[in-house]
mmCIF file of C-alpha atoms and ligand atoms in Angstrom:
data_model
loop_
_atom_site.group_PDB
_atom_site.id
_atom_site.type_symbol
_atom_site.label_atom_id
_atom_site.label_comp_id
_atom_site.label_asym_id
_atom_site.label_seq_id
_atom_site.Cartn_x
_atom_site.Cartn_y
_atom_site.Cartn_z
ATOM 1 C CA MET A 155 24.998 -0.521 10.704
ATOM 2 C CA PRO A 156 26.222 -3.072 7.663
ATOM 3 C CA ALA A 157 24.352 -6.685 7.945
ATOM 4 C CA GLN A 158 26.584 -9.700 8.986
ATOM 5 C CA GLN A 159 27.614 -12.134 6.308
ATOM 6 C CA SER A 160 26.102 -15.272 7.811
ATOM 7 C CA GLU A 161 28.033 -18.345 9.141
ATOM 8 C CA LEU A 162 24.412 -20.170 9.332
ATOM 9 C CA ALA A 163 23.711 -23.667 7.518
ATOM 10 C CA ASP A 164 20.878 -23.865 5.826
ATOM 11 C CA GLY A 165 18.023 -26.543 6.535
ATOM 12 C CA ALA A 166 20.193 -29.061 4.359
ATOM 13 C CA GLY A 167 23.268 -28.478 6.196
ATOM 14 C CA ALA A 168 24.505 -26.398 2.693
ATOM 15 C CA PRO A 169 26.077 -22.878 3.678
ATOM 16 C CA LEU A 170 23.671 -19.953 1.221
ATOM 17 C CA ALA A 171 26.694 -18.399 -0.399
ATOM 18 C CA GLY A 172 27.335 -15.516 0.650
ATOM 19 C CA ALA A 173 23.715 -15.116 2.164
ATOM 20 C CA VAL A 174 22.944 -11.509 4.977
ATOM 21 C CA GLN A 175 21.571 -12.555 8.566
ATOM 22 C CA MET A 176 18.887 -9.787 9.243
ATOM 23 C CA ARG A 177 16.032 -8.995 11.119
ATOM 24 C CA ALA A 178 12.724 -9.808 9.609
ATOM 25 C CA CYS A 179 8.822 -9.707 10.284
ATOM 26 C CA VAL A 180 7.713 -13.226 9.767
ATOM 27 C CA LEU A 181 4.286 -14.374 9.191
ATOM 28 C CA ARG A 182 4.389 -17.626 10.514
ATOM 29 C CA GLU A 183 0.788 -18.963 11.007
ATOM 30 C CA PRO A 184 -2.588 -16.597 10.844
ATOM 31 C CA GLY A 185 -3.990 -16.153 13.795
ATOM 32 C CA ARG A 186 -0.723 -16.114 15.560
ATOM 33 C CA PRO A 187 1.220 -12.497 16.774
ATOM 34 C CA VAL A 188 3.467 -12.117 13.686
ATOM 35 C CA SER A 189 7.812 -12.587 15.321
ATOM 36 C CA VAL A 190 10.672 -10.640 14.239
ATOM 37 C CA GLU A 191 13.249 -13.087 13.460
ATOM 38 C CA ASP A 192 16.557 -13.740 12.914
ATOM 39 C CA VAL A 193 16.775 -14.719 8.517
ATOM 40 C CA LEU A 194 19.169 -15.459 6.308
ATOM 41 C CA LEU A 195 18.751 -13.050 2.826
ATOM 42 C CA GLU A 196 20.147 -14.809 -0.475
ATOM 43 C CA PRO A 197 22.028 -11.656 -2.518
ATOM 44 C CA PRO A 198 21.019 -10.353 -5.904
ATOM 45 C CA ARG A 199 20.068 -13.117 -9.191
ATOM 46 C CA ARG A 200 20.093 -11.965 -12.623
ATOM 47 C CA GLY A 201 17.768 -8.943 -12.838
ATOM 48 C CA GLU A 202 17.636 -8.406 -9.007
ATOM 49 C CA VAL A 203 18.500 -5.916 -6.680
ATOM 50 C CA MET A 204 19.678 -5.128 -3.009
ATOM 51 C CA VAL A 205 18.077 -2.673 -1.043
ATOM 52 C CA HIS A 206 19.109 -1.529 2.285
ATOM 53 C CA VAL A 207 15.004 -0.988 3.577
ATOM 54 C CA ALA A 208 14.597 2.773 5.122
ATOM 55 C CA ALA A 209 11.276 2.862 5.955
ATOM 56 C CA ALA A 210 8.287 0.738 5.397
ATOM 57 C CA GLY A 211 4.289 1.356 5.473
ATOM 58 C CA VAL A 212 1.853 -0.727 7.848
ATOM 59 C CA CYS A 213 -1.091 -1.995 5.429
ATOM 60 C CA HIS A 214 -4.195 -3.077 5.438
ATOM 61 C CA SER A 215 -3.134 -6.051 3.311
ATOM 62 C CA ASP A 216 -0.806 -6.872 5.306
ATOM 63 C CA VAL A 217 -3.406 -7.476 8.643
ATOM 64 C CA HIS A 218 -5.461 -9.389 5.381
ATOM 65 C CA LEU A 219 -2.569 -11.548 5.344
ATOM 66 C CA ALA A 220 -1.921 -12.021 8.223
ATOM 67 C CA ASP A 221 -5.187 -12.754 9.183
ATOM 68 C CA GLY A 222 -5.313 -15.521 6.531
ATOM 69 C CA MET A 223 -8.334 -13.686 4.547
ATOM 70 C CA LEU A 224 -6.203 -14.089 1.301
ATOM 71 C CA GLY A 225 -6.037 -17.351 1.169
ATOM 72 C CA ALA A 226 -4.008 -20.607 1.942
ATOM 73 C CA SER A 227 -0.489 -21.184 1.380
ATOM 74 C CA ARG A 228 0.926 -17.532 1.857
ATOM 75 C CA TRP A 229 3.274 -18.324 4.906
ATOM 76 C CA PRO A 230 5.477 -18.675 6.088
ATOM 77 C CA MET A 231 6.136 -15.178 4.827
ATOM 78 C CA VAL A 232 8.657 -12.085 5.596
ATOM 79 C CA LEU A 233 5.466 -8.899 5.667
ATOM 80 C CA GLY A 234 6.002 -5.848 3.651
ATOM 81 C CA HIS A 235 5.206 -4.169 0.722
ATOM 82 C CA GLU A 236 5.200 -0.724 0.594
ATOM 83 C CA GLY A 237 8.912 0.772 1.356
ATOM 84 C CA ALA A 238 11.923 2.928 0.598
ATOM 85 C CA GLY A 239 15.500 2.747 0.771
ATOM 86 C CA VAL A 240 18.948 2.995 -0.834
ATOM 87 C CA VAL A 241 20.195 -0.214 -3.057
ATOM 88 C CA GLU A 242 23.227 -1.930 -2.079
ATOM 89 C CA ALA A 243 23.904 -4.224 -4.417
ATOM 90 C CA VAL A 244 23.233 -5.203 -7.607
ATOM 91 C CA GLY A 245 22.908 -8.218 -10.043
ATOM 92 C CA PRO A 246 24.071 -9.135 -13.215
ATOM 93 C CA GLY A 247 22.209 -7.709 -16.062
ATOM 94 C CA VAL A 248 20.593 -4.896 -13.944
ATOM 95 C CA ASP A 249 20.526 -1.367 -15.940
ATOM 96 C CA GLY A 250 19.424 1.958 -14.521
ATOM 97 C CA LEU A 251 19.844 1.201 -11.205
ATOM 98 C CA ALA A 252 23.782 1.151 -8.435
ATOM 99 C CA PRO A 253 24.368 1.143 -5.638
ATOM 100 C CA GLY A 254 23.605 4.453 -3.412
ATOM 101 C CA ASP A 255 20.589 5.285 -5.457
ATOM 102 C CA HIS A 256 17.486 5.620 -3.084
ATOM 103 C CA VAL A 257 14.156 4.222 -4.609
ATOM 104 C CA ALA A 258 10.657 2.838 -3.691
ATOM 105 C CA PHE A 259 9.047 -0.408 -3.664
ATOM 106 C CA CYS A 260 6.507 -1.168 -6.827
ATOM 107 C CA PHE A 261 5.072 -4.446 -5.351
ATOM 108 C CA VAL A 262 4.384 -5.136 -9.462
ATOM 109 C CA PRO A 263 7.327 -5.372 -11.393
ATOM 110 C CA SER A 264 5.298 -5.905 -14.519
ATOM 111 C CA CYS A 265 7.058 -8.123 -17.372
ATOM 112 C CA GLY A 266 5.615 -5.579 -20.120
ATOM 113 C CA VAL A 267 5.774 -8.757 -22.285
ATOM 114 C CA CYS A 268 2.857 -10.845 -21.427
ATOM 115 C CA SER A 269 -1.102 -9.385 -22.766
ATOM 116 C CA ALA A 270 -1.880 -7.667 -19.878
ATOM 117 C CA CYS A 271 1.563 -5.392 -20.097
ATOM 118 C CA ARG A 272 1.239 -5.048 -23.746
ATOM 119 C CA ALA A 273 -2.819 -4.076 -23.793
ATOM 120 C CA GLY A 274 -1.131 -1.174 -20.731
ATOM 121 C CA ARG A 275 -2.700 -2.559 -18.250
ATOM 122 C CA ARG A 276 1.091 -3.793 -16.253
ATOM 123 C CA THR A 277 -1.214 -3.756 -12.838
ATOM 124 C CA LEU A 278 -2.687 -7.004 -14.024
ATOM 125 C CA CYS A 279 0.557 -8.953 -15.448
ATOM 126 C CA LYS A 280 0.537 -11.909 -15.260
ATOM 127 C CA PRO A 281 4.049 -13.497 -14.293
ATOM 128 C CA ALA A 282 4.318 -10.588 -11.673
ATOM 129 C CA GLY A 283 0.900 -11.230 -10.233
ATOM 130 C CA ASP A 284 1.856 -15.324 -10.134
ATOM 131 C CA ASN A 285 4.723 -14.716 -8.395
ATOM 132 C CA GLY A 286 3.363 -12.213 -6.245
ATOM 133 C CA VAL A 287 1.032 -14.414 -4.657
ATOM 134 C CA ALA A 288 2.870 -17.530 -4.948
ATOM 135 C CA GLY A 289 5.654 -15.058 -2.640
ATOM 136 C CA THR A 290 8.512 -15.793 -5.231
ATOM 137 C CA LEU A 291 10.679 -13.830 -6.980
ATOM 138 C CA LEU A 292 10.077 -13.575 -10.881
ATOM 139 C CA ASP A 293 12.074 -17.011 -11.079
ATOM 140 C CA GLY A 294 9.677 -18.927 -9.042
ATOM 141 C CA SER A 295 12.090 -18.878 -5.768
ATOM 142 C CA SER A 296 13.314 -17.155 -2.795
ATOM 143 C CA ARG A 297 16.165 -16.271 -1.520
ATOM 144 C CA LEU A 298 14.590 -15.462 2.152
ATOM 145 C CA THR A 299 15.292 -18.309 4.296
ATOM 146 C CA ALA A 300 14.582 -18.745 8.237
ATOM 147 C CA ALA A 301 17.736 -19.898 10.987
ATOM 148 C CA ASP A 302 16.199 -22.853 11.033
ATOM 149 C CA GLY A 303 15.956 -24.013 7.550
ATOM 150 C CA THR A 304 12.381 -23.032 6.644
ATOM 151 C CA VAL A 305 12.129 -20.598 2.929
ATOM 152 C CA LEU A 306 10.120 -17.733 3.867
ATOM 153 C CA GLN A 307 7.510 -15.980 0.995
ATOM 154 C CA HIS A 308 8.664 -12.496 -0.149
ATOM 155 C CA GLY A 309 5.891 -10.594 0.896
ATOM 156 C CA LEU A 310 3.575 -9.690 -2.193
ATOM 157 C CA MET A 311 7.664 -9.901 -3.654
ATOM 158 C CA VAL A 312 8.971 -7.340 -1.382
ATOM 159 C CA ALA A 313 8.834 -8.408 1.937
ATOM 160 C CA CYS A 314 9.888 -4.918 3.394
ATOM 161 C CA PHE A 315 9.345 -5.612 6.943
ATOM 162 C CA ALA A 316 13.223 -6.318 7.196
ATOM 163 C CA GLU A 317 16.505 -4.613 6.783
ATOM 164 C CA ARG A 318 17.399 -5.835 3.775
ATOM 165 C CA ALA A 319 15.002 -6.915 0.398
ATOM 166 C CA VAL A 320 16.123 -8.505 -3.013
ATOM 167 C CA VAL A 321 13.939 -7.481 -5.226
ATOM 168 C CA PRO A 322 13.390 -7.828 -9.478
ATOM 169 C CA ALA A 323 14.600 -4.761 -10.560
ATOM 170 C CA ALA A 324 11.362 -3.120 -12.163
ATOM 171 C CA GLY A 325 10.451 -3.903 -8.525
ATOM 172 C CA ALA A 326 12.917 -0.352 -7.491
ATOM 173 C CA ILE A 327 11.885 2.666 -8.256
ATOM 174 C CA PRO A 328 14.291 5.163 -8.408
ATOM 175 C CA ILE A 329 13.110 8.401 -6.252
ATOM 176 C CA PRO A 330 14.909 11.815 -5.746
ATOM 177 C CA ARG A 331 17.107 11.999 -3.184
ATOM 178 C CA ASP A 332 15.663 15.240 -1.866
ATOM 179 C CA VAL A 333 12.456 13.396 -0.684
ATOM 180 C CA PRO A 334 12.751 12.199 3.148
ATOM 181 C CA LEU A 335 12.376 8.156 2.622
ATOM 182 C CA TRP A 336 10.196 7.741 5.640
ATOM 183 C CA GLN A 337 7.582 9.310 3.004
ATOM 184 C CA ALA A 338 8.804 7.961 0.219
ATOM 185 C CA ALA A 339 7.855 4.610 1.891
ATOM 186 C CA LEU A 340 4.242 5.449 1.596
ATOM 187 C CA LEU A 341 4.191 5.775 -2.240
ATOM 188 C CA GLY A 342 4.605 2.479 -3.266
ATOM 189 C CA CYS A 343 1.077 0.762 -1.902
ATOM 190 C CA GLY A 344 -1.620 3.931 -0.768
ATOM 191 C CA VAL A 345 -0.457 7.107 -2.352
ATOM 192 C CA VAL A 346 -0.363 5.327 -6.305
ATOM 193 C CA THR A 347 -3.469 2.886 -4.963
ATOM 194 C CA GLY A 348 -5.531 5.592 -4.467
ATOM 195 C CA ILE A 349 -4.630 8.486 -6.472
ATOM 196 C CA GLY A 350 -4.013 6.244 -9.677
ATOM 197 C CA ALA A 351 -7.340 5.185 -9.124
ATOM 198 C CA VAL A 352 -8.946 8.314 -9.098
ATOM 199 C CA ARG A 353 -6.714 9.962 -12.568
ATOM 200 C CA ASN A 354 -6.735 6.051 -14.464
ATOM 201 C CA ALA A 355 -9.727 3.930 -13.193
ATOM 202 C CA ALA A 356 -12.505 7.042 -12.733
ATOM 203 C CA ASN A 357 -11.135 9.781 -14.607
ATOM 204 C CA VAL A 358 -12.365 12.512 -12.481
ATOM 205 C CA ARG A 359 -12.658 15.808 -14.435
ATOM 206 C CA ILE A 360 -12.750 19.340 -12.992
ATOM 207 C CA GLY A 361 -16.040 20.195 -11.257
ATOM 208 C CA ASP A 362 -16.982 16.338 -10.614
ATOM 209 C CA SER A 363 -18.711 15.342 -7.674
ATOM 210 C CA VAL A 364 -16.757 12.176 -5.562
ATOM 211 C CA CYS A 365 -18.025 10.167 -2.202
ATOM 212 C CA VAL A 366 -14.962 8.608 -0.130
ATOM 213 C CA ILE A 367 -16.020 5.691 1.713
ATOM 214 C CA GLY A 368 -13.933 4.339 4.049
ATOM 215 C CA CYS A 369 -10.601 7.858 5.052
ATOM 216 C CA GLY A 370 -8.072 5.442 6.019
ATOM 217 C CA GLY A 371 -4.551 5.061 4.897
ATOM 218 C CA VAL A 372 -5.582 4.857 1.187
ATOM 219 C CA GLY A 373 -8.598 6.650 1.257
ATOM 220 C CA LEU A 374 -6.938 9.587 2.476
ATOM 221 C CA GLN A 375 -5.361 9.538 -0.304
ATOM 222 C CA VAL A 376 -8.201 9.142 -3.073
ATOM 223 C CA ILE A 377 -9.123 12.215 -1.204
ATOM 224 C CA ALA A 378 -5.586 13.850 -2.040
ATOM 225 C CA GLY A 379 -6.162 13.080 -5.740
ATOM 226 C CA ALA A 380 -10.206 13.642 -5.883
ATOM 227 C CA ARG A 381 -8.463 17.216 -5.073
ATOM 228 C CA LEU A 382 -5.700 18.020 -7.537
ATOM 229 C CA ALA A 383 -8.221 16.369 -10.379
ATOM 230 C CA GLY A 384 -10.840 19.298 -9.471
ATOM 231 C CA ALA A 385 -13.301 17.566 -7.611
ATOM 232 C CA ALA A 386 -15.924 20.220 -7.137
ATOM 233 C CA THR A 387 -17.823 17.798 -4.232
ATOM 234 C CA ILE A 388 -15.204 15.669 -1.914
ATOM 235 C CA ILE A 389 -17.832 13.719 0.687
ATOM 236 C CA ALA A 390 -15.775 11.610 3.290
ATOM 237 C CA VAL A 391 -18.085 8.849 5.031
ATOM 238 C CA ASP A 392 -16.490 6.900 7.931
ATOM 239 C CA ARG A 393 -17.277 5.657 10.748
ATOM 240 C CA ARG A 394 -14.322 7.727 12.571
ATOM 241 C CA GLU A 395 -14.416 11.079 14.058
ATOM 242 C CA ASP A 396 -11.224 11.609 14.026
ATOM 243 C CA LYS A 397 -10.971 10.291 10.551
ATOM 244 C CA LEU A 398 -13.142 12.642 9.442
ATOM 245 C CA GLU A 399 -11.269 15.646 11.313
ATOM 246 C CA HIS A 400 -8.207 14.345 8.550
ATOM 247 C CA ALA A 401 -10.415 13.751 5.510
ATOM 248 C CA VAL A 402 -11.511 17.565 6.140
ATOM 249 C CA ARG A 403 -7.873 18.665 6.499
ATOM 250 C CA ARG A 404 -6.876 16.659 3.487
ATOM 251 C CA CYS A 405 -9.970 19.399 1.336
ATOM 252 C CA ALA A 406 -12.659 17.296 2.010
ATOM 253 C CA THR A 407 -15.886 19.230 1.390
ATOM 254 C CA HIS A 408 -17.964 17.522 3.696
ATOM 255 C CA ALA A 409 -17.856 14.564 6.453
ATOM 256 C CA ILE A 410 -20.062 11.881 6.688
ATOM 257 C CA ASP A 411 -20.292 10.473 10.297
ATOM 258 C CA ALA A 412 -21.861 6.994 9.759
ATOM 259 C CA SER A 413 -21.607 5.474 12.693
ATOM 260 C CA ARG A 414 -24.134 8.758 14.347
ATOM 261 C CA ALA A 415 -27.312 7.237 15.344
ATOM 262 C CA GLY A 416 -29.412 7.982 12.974
ATOM 263 C CA ALA A 417 -26.802 8.390 10.222
ATOM 264 C CA ASP A 418 -28.329 7.931 6.232
ATOM 265 C CA PRO A 419 -25.055 8.377 4.261
ATOM 266 C CA ILE A 420 -26.710 6.925 1.249
ATOM 267 C CA ALA A 421 -29.638 10.090 1.491
ATOM 268 C CA GLU A 422 -27.031 12.337 2.960
ATOM 269 C CA ILE A 423 -24.598 12.474 -0.066
ATOM 270 C CA HIS A 424 -27.555 12.730 -2.272
ATOM 271 C CA ALA A 425 -28.679 16.196 -0.763
ATOM 272 C CA ILE A 426 -25.418 17.289 -0.382
ATOM 273 C CA ALA A 427 -24.714 17.137 -4.628
ATOM 274 C CA SER A 428 -28.278 16.841 -5.902
ATOM 275 C CA GLY A 429 -29.123 13.915 -6.952
ATOM 276 C CA GLY A 430 -26.265 11.642 -6.026
ATOM 277 C CA VAL A 431 -22.279 11.599 -6.533
ATOM 278 C CA ASP A 432 -20.722 11.039 -10.426
ATOM 279 C CA TYR A 433 -18.142 8.949 -8.604
ATOM 280 C CA ALA A 434 -18.633 7.028 -5.210
ATOM 281 C CA PHE A 435 -14.761 5.264 -4.164
ATOM 282 C CA GLU A 436 -15.296 2.645 -2.176
ATOM 283 C CA VAL A 437 -12.251 1.606 0.570
ATOM 284 C CA VAL A 438 -13.166 -0.077 2.707
ATOM 285 C CA GLY A 439 -13.440 -4.496 0.819
ATOM 286 C CA ALA A 440 -16.715 -4.819 2.291
ATOM 287 C CA ALA A 441 -20.042 -5.934 0.803
ATOM 288 C CA ALA A 442 -22.531 -2.863 3.115
ATOM 289 C CA THR A 443 -19.998 -0.647 2.014
ATOM 290 C CA ILE A 444 -19.906 -1.405 -1.822
ATOM 291 C CA ARG A 445 -23.396 -1.331 -1.836
ATOM 292 C CA THR A 446 -23.207 2.188 0.148
ATOM 293 C CA ALA A 447 -21.480 3.415 -3.366
ATOM 294 C CA TRP A 448 -23.102 2.205 -5.447
ATOM 295 C CA ASP A 449 -26.224 3.946 -3.590
ATOM 296 C CA ALA A 450 -24.269 6.964 -3.490
ATOM 297 C CA LEU A 451 -24.418 7.042 -7.563
ATOM 298 C CA ALA A 452 -26.123 9.784 -9.311
ATOM 299 C CA PRO A 453 -27.347 8.394 -13.055
ATOM 300 C CA GLY A 454 -24.843 7.498 -14.851
ATOM 301 C CA GLY A 455 -22.375 7.462 -12.454
ATOM 302 C CA THR A 456 -19.372 4.672 -11.663
ATOM 303 C CA ALA A 457 -18.226 3.723 -8.227
ATOM 304 C CA ILE A 458 -15.107 2.391 -8.030
ATOM 305 C CA VAL A 459 -13.816 -0.432 -6.154
ATOM 306 C CA VAL A 460 -10.315 0.033 -4.136
ATOM 307 C CA GLY A 461 -10.846 -1.758 -1.155
ATOM 308 C CA LEU A 462 -9.061 -5.015 -0.617
ATOM 309 C CA ALA A 463 -12.267 -7.835 0.317
ATOM 310 C CA PRO A 464 -11.428 -11.020 1.425
ATOM 311 C CA GLN A 465 -12.011 -13.772 -0.354
ATOM 312 C CA GLY A 466 -15.593 -14.907 -0.242
ATOM 313 C CA ILE A 467 -17.127 -12.062 0.377
ATOM 314 C CA GLU A 468 -20.158 -11.292 -1.645
ATOM 315 C CA VAL A 469 -21.650 -8.221 -3.648
ATOM 316 C CA SER A 470 -25.290 -7.830 -4.694
ATOM 317 C CA LEU A 471 -26.757 -5.051 -6.750
ATOM 318 C CA PRO A 472 -30.369 -4.011 -7.688
ATOM 319 C CA ALA A 473 -30.009 -4.810 -11.039
ATOM 320 C CA ILE A 474 -33.033 -2.726 -11.954
ATOM 321 C CA GLU A 475 -30.253 0.670 -11.778
ATOM 322 C CA PHE A 476 -28.368 -0.341 -15.125
ATOM 323 C CA LEU A 477 -31.674 1.382 -16.407
ATOM 324 C CA SER A 478 -29.403 4.490 -15.150
ATOM 325 C CA GLU A 479 -26.025 3.854 -17.045
ATOM 326 C CA LYS A 480 -24.367 3.575 -13.043
ATOM 327 C CA SER A 481 -21.801 1.131 -13.526
ATOM 328 C CA ILE A 482 -19.346 -0.186 -11.437
ATOM 329 C CA LYS A 483 -15.832 -1.838 -11.578
ATOM 330 C CA GLY A 484 -12.465 -2.624 -9.412
ATOM 331 C CA SER A 485 -9.556 -0.575 -9.506
ATOM 332 C CA TYR A 486 -6.153 -2.205 -8.677
ATOM 333 C CA TYR A 487 -2.980 -0.315 -7.283
ATOM 334 C CA GLY A 488 -3.775 2.751 -9.781
ATOM 335 C CA SER A 489 -4.552 0.748 -12.336
ATOM 336 C CA ALA A 490 -1.780 1.671 -15.128
ATOM 337 C CA ASP A 491 1.503 1.788 -14.530
ATOM 338 C CA PRO A 492 2.692 2.277 -11.142
ATOM 339 C CA ALA A 493 5.740 2.523 -11.732
ATOM 340 C CA GLN A 494 5.575 5.163 -14.427
ATOM 341 C CA ALA A 495 3.067 7.296 -12.333
ATOM 342 C CA PHE A 496 6.165 8.140 -9.378
ATOM 343 C CA PRO A 497 7.838 10.414 -11.052
ATOM 344 C CA GLY A 498 5.186 13.152 -11.503
ATOM 345 C CA LEU A 499 3.710 12.261 -8.196
ATOM 346 C CA LEU A 500 6.887 12.955 -6.564
ATOM 347 C CA GLU A 501 6.984 16.213 -8.600
ATOM 348 C CA LEU A 502 3.430 16.877 -6.684
ATOM 349 C CA VAL A 503 5.195 15.947 -3.852
ATOM 350 C CA ARG A 504 8.562 18.469 -4.084
ATOM 351 C CA SER A 505 6.113 20.802 -5.241
ATOM 352 C CA GLY A 506 4.669 20.900 -1.538
ATOM 353 C CA ARG A 507 1.350 19.994 -3.418
ATOM 354 C CA LEU A 508 0.825 16.294 -2.405
ATOM 355 C CA GLU A 509 1.526 15.734 1.600
ATOM 356 C CA LEU A 510 3.022 11.780 1.864
ATOM 357 C CA GLY A 511 3.772 12.625 5.771
ATOM 358 C CA ASP A 512 0.770 13.856 7.223
ATOM 359 C CA VAL A 513 -1.327 10.648 6.427
ATOM 360 C CA VAL A 514 1.763 8.703 9.135
ATOM 361 C CA SER A 515 -0.091 8.324 12.647
ATOM 362 C CA ASP A 516 2.744 6.374 13.848
ATOM 363 C CA LEU A 517 7.092 5.810 13.906
ATOM 364 C CA ILE A 518 7.533 2.738 14.646
ATOM 365 C CA GLU A 519 9.698 -0.501 14.998
ATOM 366 C CA LEU A 520 9.540 -3.928 13.307
ATOM 367 C CA GLU A 521 8.682 -4.614 16.889
ATOM 368 C CA ASP A 522 5.572 -2.959 16.543
ATOM 369 C CA ILE A 523 4.299 -3.889 13.989
ATOM 370 C CA GLU A 524 1.352 -6.527 15.859
ATOM 371 C CA ALA A 525 0.200 -3.426 17.236
ATOM 372 C CA ALA A 526 0.131 -1.519 14.406
ATOM 373 C CA PHE A 527 -1.973 -4.559 13.103
ATOM 374 C CA GLY A 528 -4.795 -4.402 16.598
ATOM 375 C CA ARG A 529 -4.776 -0.681 15.671
ATOM 376 C CA LEU A 530 -6.201 -1.212 11.958
ATOM 377 C CA ARG A 531 -8.422 -3.992 12.932
ATOM 378 C CA ARG A 532 -10.201 -1.332 15.217
ATOM 379 C CA GLY A 533 -10.276 0.749 12.227
ATOM 380 C CA GLU A 534 -7.614 3.395 14.980
ATOM 381 C CA GLY A 535 -4.980 5.741 12.969
ATOM 382 C CA ALA A 536 -3.995 6.376 8.953
ATOM 383 C CA ARG A 537 -0.620 4.755 8.262
ATOM 384 C CA SER A 538 1.783 3.254 10.794
ATOM 385 C CA VAL A 539 5.307 2.891 9.078
ATOM 386 C CA VAL A 540 8.560 1.258 10.441
ATOM 387 C CA ILE A 541 11.562 2.859 11.149
ATOM 388 C CA ILE A 542 14.010 0.069 9.968
ATOM 389 C CA ASP A 543 17.480 2.482 9.851
ATOM 390 C CA ALA A 544 16.433 5.994 10.920
ATOM 391 C CA GLY A 545 19.591 7.458 10.113
ATOM 392 C CA LEU A 546 18.243 6.427 6.058
ATOM 393 C CA ALA A 547 14.427 6.773 6.627
ATOM 394 C CA GLY A 548 15.126 10.682 8.190
ATOM 395 C CA ALA A 549 12.794 9.534 11.097
ATOM 396 C CA SER A 550 13.240 8.177 14.096
ATOM 397 C CA PRO A 551 10.603 5.613 15.873
ATOM 398 C CA GLY A 552 8.770 7.071 17.934
ATOM 399 C CA ALA A 553 8.690 10.757 17.180
ATOM 400 C CA ARG A 554 5.950 12.771 16.156
ATOM 401 C CA PRO A 555 4.834 12.514 12.495
ATOM 402 C CA GLY A 556 6.541 15.647 9.977
ATOM 403 C CA ALA A 557 9.097 16.808 12.727
ATOM 404 C CA GLY A 558 12.426 18.014 11.173
ATOM 405 C CA SER A 559 10.520 17.426 7.729
ATOM 406 C CA SER A 560 9.430 20.386 5.493
ATOM 407 C CA THR A 561 7.067 18.041 3.638
ATOM 408 C CA GLY A 562 5.690 16.911 7.195
ATOM 409 C CA GLY A 563 1.985 17.313 8.650
ATOM 410 C CA SER A 564 1.731 19.762 11.163
ATOM 411 C CA ASP A 565 -1.344 18.496 12.840
ATOM 412 C CA ASP A 566 -1.580 17.277 16.140
ATOM 413 C CA ARG A 567 -2.175 14.092 17.059
HETATM 414 ZN ZN1 ZN B 268 -0.683 -2.343 0.471
HETATM 415 ZN ZN1 ZN B 269 3.438 -8.711 -17.883
#
């Protein structure tokens, strides 16, 4: 369905030239349910593209934003930062993208020239990070306006819980047309984050032992990455039986239910891995689970904190254990160049060695996002994917994930 050219005026009475009117999921203020509103989206400017969004994944970071846990001044905002769609319009100065191209979003459109980028740490790109936090595009301004004239922030420079998104060209990564867009929607956050943590932050080698604490949408990708890297022992830890069953289907070799009466995950990990694991991945973002990751390590092991902790959380560690050369490090968005990782990950998908659809527990509509946030707050399910254009996405809201797809999951949920 084509977006309407807007006849609406902005708050000051001036028309927004060429803006399209569309539906979008807006965070007005934390602590209140998000709302689906008609908003205006201006056309792409220099170096930007407009994407017709097909599908978008619902991530715990969206919930943190909606709950006001990532700092003040992050609203009003159009949410959504992992998704896929089809390029609809291209601004001046954009090379390598044309209308009709299938793309997945990358929420760190790195500049390539700041000191972090030059050092090869593109996820730490300063202009991308600063504007991502500010809710603007790379020129420091927004293309999004509410019907009442309020300027809206672009969620993590993507804002794809909407029918259209204008993003920097570096934030729209071309993908092959044979990957269904409802699955490609997961690439740009959960998949790159989880698999990149294994490959780039940890450097897991054949035969290593790992544990993964937290088996939601990203934790399941860490498990997939550990399997691809050749880890011999993959211990999944969670408080929900259904997530642990899912982890075992993803080739976790052991599952520990931390909610069980008398459960002692650290002792169980040490028993399974004969004295601790080489790598412990924390994919929750809480002080207690970060400490569990540390305690799970063998001497010389490394804890990788992937989970996004709310502001203000602090962790304490027994400092004497640095004598045993244990270490702990953070991993943001896969710790390398996310855009560079997309093609190889997609080849794994096409060859059947990486499943995307099997982490999807719910296919939903824009209006259902608040309910999906509720499931994430309660720790239920894996990934919800918002189907914004069923025709483009290759799946319909409410349909059983995997139906009609060659790479979909086969399990019943
Ligand atoms: Zn995310
Ligand atoms: Zn940079």
